[in-house]
Amino acid sequence: MTYPLFNMQGRYYTFKYDPVQFFVLDANDNADWDKQIPWLEDQLQRNKTPWKIVYSHFPMYSSGLYGVNKILINRLTPLFKKYGVQLYMNGHEHNYERTQPIHGITYLVNGNGGANIRPVGSSEWTAKAASTLGFTAIEVYADRMIIQAIDTNDQVFDQGIIRL
């Protein structure tokens, strides 16, 4: 099934935007993990791009309302570590949080674009967390990825660098 109004190719898929390969996952309760995990491993294994970004709706690490998702962590982290995924992004939480690298992977909660901002705390892995409206811009270079969180006053309230 495709979702053309949302520019989605299906429930999970991959696409390339040089030099980044994006992997879009379905983490809903009715996701078909028996098919999706082997597909993800095959796609990660065949991938030759220097940068790998995985995203889904639900957080893996969060200091917000929904907290840590141990099921997703157990399902996905081994593949992320094995194939060198640098960044996992999600929404769902209505706030912003960027982790310090966890096993070499940065986790980015980017749910601060909605109208109902929620409180977010801080955890031992948190690099920056904020309950503020905004968006995230990511610049990708040959040797680094720069993440900037920008509020509604055009002020950068967080910046992180992921090095290759």
CSV table of C-alpha atoms in Angstrom, one decimal:
chain,number,residue,atom,x,y,z
A,1,MET,CA,0.0,0.0,0.0
A,2,THR,CA,1.3,3.5,-0.8
A,3,TYR,CA,0.4,6.8,0.7
A,4,PRO,CA,0.8,9.4,-2.1
A,5,LEU,CA,-0.7,12.3,-0.2
A,6,PHE,CA,2.1,12.0,2.3
A,7,ASN,CA,4.7,11.2,-0.4
A,8,MET,CA,5.2,7.8,1.2
A,9,GLN,CA,6.1,4.7,-0.9
A,10,GLY,CA,4.6,2.3,1.6
A,11,ARG,CA,4.7,1.3,5.2
A,12,TYR,CA,8.5,1.0,5.1
A,13,TYR,CA,10.9,1.9,2.3
A,14,THR,CA,14.2,3.4,1.5
A,15,PHE,CA,15.4,6.3,-0.7
A,16,LYS,CA,18.7,8.0,-1.5
A,17,TYR,CA,19.5,11.6,-1.5
A,18,ASP,CA,23.3,11.8,-2.1
A,19,PRO,CA,25.3,11.1,0.1
A,20,VAL,CA,22.5,9.9,2.5
A,21,GLN,CA,20.4,6.7,2.4
A,22,PHE,CA,17.2,7.1,4.3
A,23,PHE,CA,15.4,4.1,5.8
A,24,VAL,CA,11.7,4.7,6.7
A,25,LEU,CA,10.2,2.3,9.2
A,26,ASP,CA,6.7,1.4,10.3
A,27,ALA,CA,6.8,1.1,14.1
A,28,ASN,CA,3.1,1.0,14.6
A,29,ASP,CA,1.5,-1.7,16.8
A,30,ASN,CA,0.4,-3.6,13.6
A,31,ALA,CA,3.8,-3.4,11.9
A,32,ASP,CA,5.0,-6.6,10.2
A,33,TRP,CA,8.3,-7.0,11.9
A,34,ASP,CA,8.8,-10.5,10.5
A,35,LYS,CA,9.1,-8.9,7.1
A,36,GLN,CA,10.4,-5.5,7.9
A,37,ILE,CA,13.5,-6.5,9.9
A,38,PRO,CA,14.9,-8.9,7.3
A,39,TRP,CA,14.2,-6.2,4.7
A,40,LEU,CA,16.0,-3.5,6.8
A,41,GLU,CA,19.0,-5.8,7.3
A,42,ASP,CA,19.2,-6.5,3.6
A,43,GLN,CA,18.9,-2.8,2.7
A,44,LEU,CA,21.5,-1.8,5.2
A,45,GLN,CA,23.9,-4.5,4.2
A,46,ARG,CA,23.7,-3.6,0.5
A,47,ASN,CA,24.0,0.1,1.1
A,48,LYS,CA,27.2,1.9,0.0
A,49,THR,CA,26.4,5.5,1.0
A,50,PRO,CA,28.6,7.0,3.8
A,51,TRP,CA,25.5,8.3,5.7
A,52,LYS,CA,22.6,6.2,7.0
A,53,ILE,CA,19.6,7.8,8.6
A,54,VAL,CA,16.7,5.8,9.9
A,55,TYR,CA,13.4,7.4,10.8
A,56,SER,CA,10.0,6.4,12.1
A,57,HIS,CA,7.2,7.9,14.1
A,58,PHE,CA,8.0,6.5,17.5
A,59,PRO,CA,11.0,7.4,19.8
A,60,MET,CA,13.6,4.9,21.0
A,61,TYR,CA,15.1,7.2,23.6
A,62,SER,CA,13.0,9.9,25.1
A,63,SER,CA,12.9,12.0,28.3
A,64,GLY,CA,9.3,13.0,27.4
A,65,LEU,CA,5.9,11.6,28.0
A,66,TYR,CA,6.5,8.3,26.2
A,67,GLY,CA,10.0,7.5,27.6
A,68,VAL,CA,12.3,4.7,26.5
A,69,ASN,CA,10.9,2.2,24.0
A,70,LYS,CA,12.8,-1.0,25.0
A,71,ILE,CA,11.0,-3.1,22.3
A,72,LEU,CA,12.3,-0.8,19.5
A,73,ILE,CA,15.7,-0.6,21.1
A,74,ASN,CA,16.0,-4.4,21.2
A,75,ARG,CA,14.7,-4.8,17.7
A,76,LEU,CA,16.7,-2.1,15.9
A,77,THR,CA,19.9,-1.2,17.8
A,78,PRO,CA,21.8,-4.4,16.9
A,79,LEU,CA,21.2,-3.7,13.2
A,80,PHE,CA,22.1,0.0,13.6
A,81,LYS,CA,25.4,-0.9,15.3
A,82,LYS,CA,26.2,-3.7,12.8
A,83,TYR,CA,25.7,-1.5,9.7
A,84,GLY,CA,26.8,1.9,11.0
A,85,VAL,CA,23.6,3.9,11.2
A,86,GLN,CA,24.5,7.3,12.4
A,87,LEU,CA,21.1,8.9,13.1
A,88,TYR,CA,17.7,7.8,14.1
A,89,MET,CA,14.9,10.4,14.0
A,90,ASN,CA,11.3,10.3,15.1
A,91,GLY,CA,8.3,12.5,16.0
A,92,HIS,CA,5.4,11.4,18.3
A,93,GLU,CA,6.7,13.3,21.3
A,94,HIS,CA,5.7,16.9,21.1
A,95,ASN,CA,9.1,18.3,22.0
A,96,TYR,CA,12.8,18.2,21.0
A,97,GLU,CA,15.5,16.0,22.3
A,98,ARG,CA,19.0,15.1,20.9
A,99,THR,CA,21.0,12.4,22.6
A,100,GLN,CA,24.7,12.0,23.0
A,101,PRO,CA,25.8,9.2,20.8
A,102,ILE,CA,24.6,5.9,22.2
A,103,HIS,CA,26.7,3.1,20.8
A,104,GLY,CA,27.7,5.5,18.0
A,105,ILE,CA,24.1,6.4,17.1
A,106,THR,CA,22.5,9.8,17.8
A,107,TYR,CA,18.7,9.7,18.5
A,108,LEU,CA,16.7,12.8,17.6
A,109,VAL,CA,13.2,13.5,18.8
A,110,ASN,CA,11.9,16.1,16.4
A,111,GLY,CA,8.2,16.5,17.4
A,112,ASN,CA,8.3,20.2,18.2
A,113,GLY,CA,6.4,21.3,15.1
A,114,GLY,CA,2.9,20.7,16.5
A,115,ALA,CA,0.7,23.1,18.4
A,116,ASN,CA,0.7,21.1,21.6
A,117,ILE,CA,4.2,21.3,23.0
A,118,ARG,CA,4.8,18.9,25.9
A,119,PRO,CA,7.3,19.0,28.7
A,120,VAL,CA,10.5,17.1,28.3
A,121,GLY,CA,13.0,16.2,31.0
A,122,SER,CA,16.6,15.2,30.8
A,123,SER,CA,18.3,11.8,31.0
A,124,GLU,CA,21.9,10.6,31.2
A,125,TRP,CA,22.0,10.4,27.4
A,126,THR,CA,20.5,13.8,26.7
A,127,ALA,CA,22.7,16.3,24.9
A,128,LYS,CA,19.8,18.9,24.6
A,129,ALA,CA,16.1,18.8,25.3
A,130,ALA,CA,13.6,21.6,24.9
A,131,SER,CA,9.8,22.2,25.1
A,132,THR,CA,9.7,24.8,22.4
A,133,LEU,CA,8.1,25.2,18.9
A,134,GLY,CA,10.5,24.8,16.1
A,135,PHE,CA,12.1,22.6,13.4
A,136,THR,CA,15.3,20.9,12.7
A,137,ALA,CA,17.7,21.5,9.8
A,138,ILE,CA,20.4,18.9,9.0
A,139,GLU,CA,23.4,19.8,6.8
A,140,VAL,CA,25.3,16.8,5.4
A,141,TYR,CA,29.0,17.1,4.4
A,142,ALA,CA,31.5,14.5,3.4
A,143,ASP,CA,32.9,14.2,7.0
A,144,ARG,CA,30.2,15.5,9.2
A,145,MET,CA,26.5,16.1,9.7
A,146,ILE,CA,25.3,19.2,11.5
A,147,ILE,CA,22.0,19.2,13.3
A,148,GLN,CA,20.5,22.6,14.2
A,149,ALA,CA,17.2,23.0,16.1
A,150,ILE,CA,15.6,26.4,15.3
A,151,ASP,CA,12.8,28.0,17.2
A,152,THR,CA,9.9,30.2,15.9
A,153,ASN,CA,12.1,33.3,16.3
A,154,ASP,CA,14.7,31.9,13.9
A,155,GLN,CA,17.1,31.3,16.8
A,156,VAL,CA,19.2,28.2,16.9
A,157,PHE,CA,18.6,26.6,20.3
A,158,ASP,CA,20.7,23.5,19.7
A,159,GLN,CA,23.5,22.4,17.5
A,160,GLY,CA,25.1,19.0,17.3
A,161,ILE,CA,27.7,17.5,15.0
A,162,ILE,CA,27.9,13.8,14.0
A,163,ARG,CA,31.3,13.0,12.5
A,164,LEU,CA,31.8,10.2,10.0
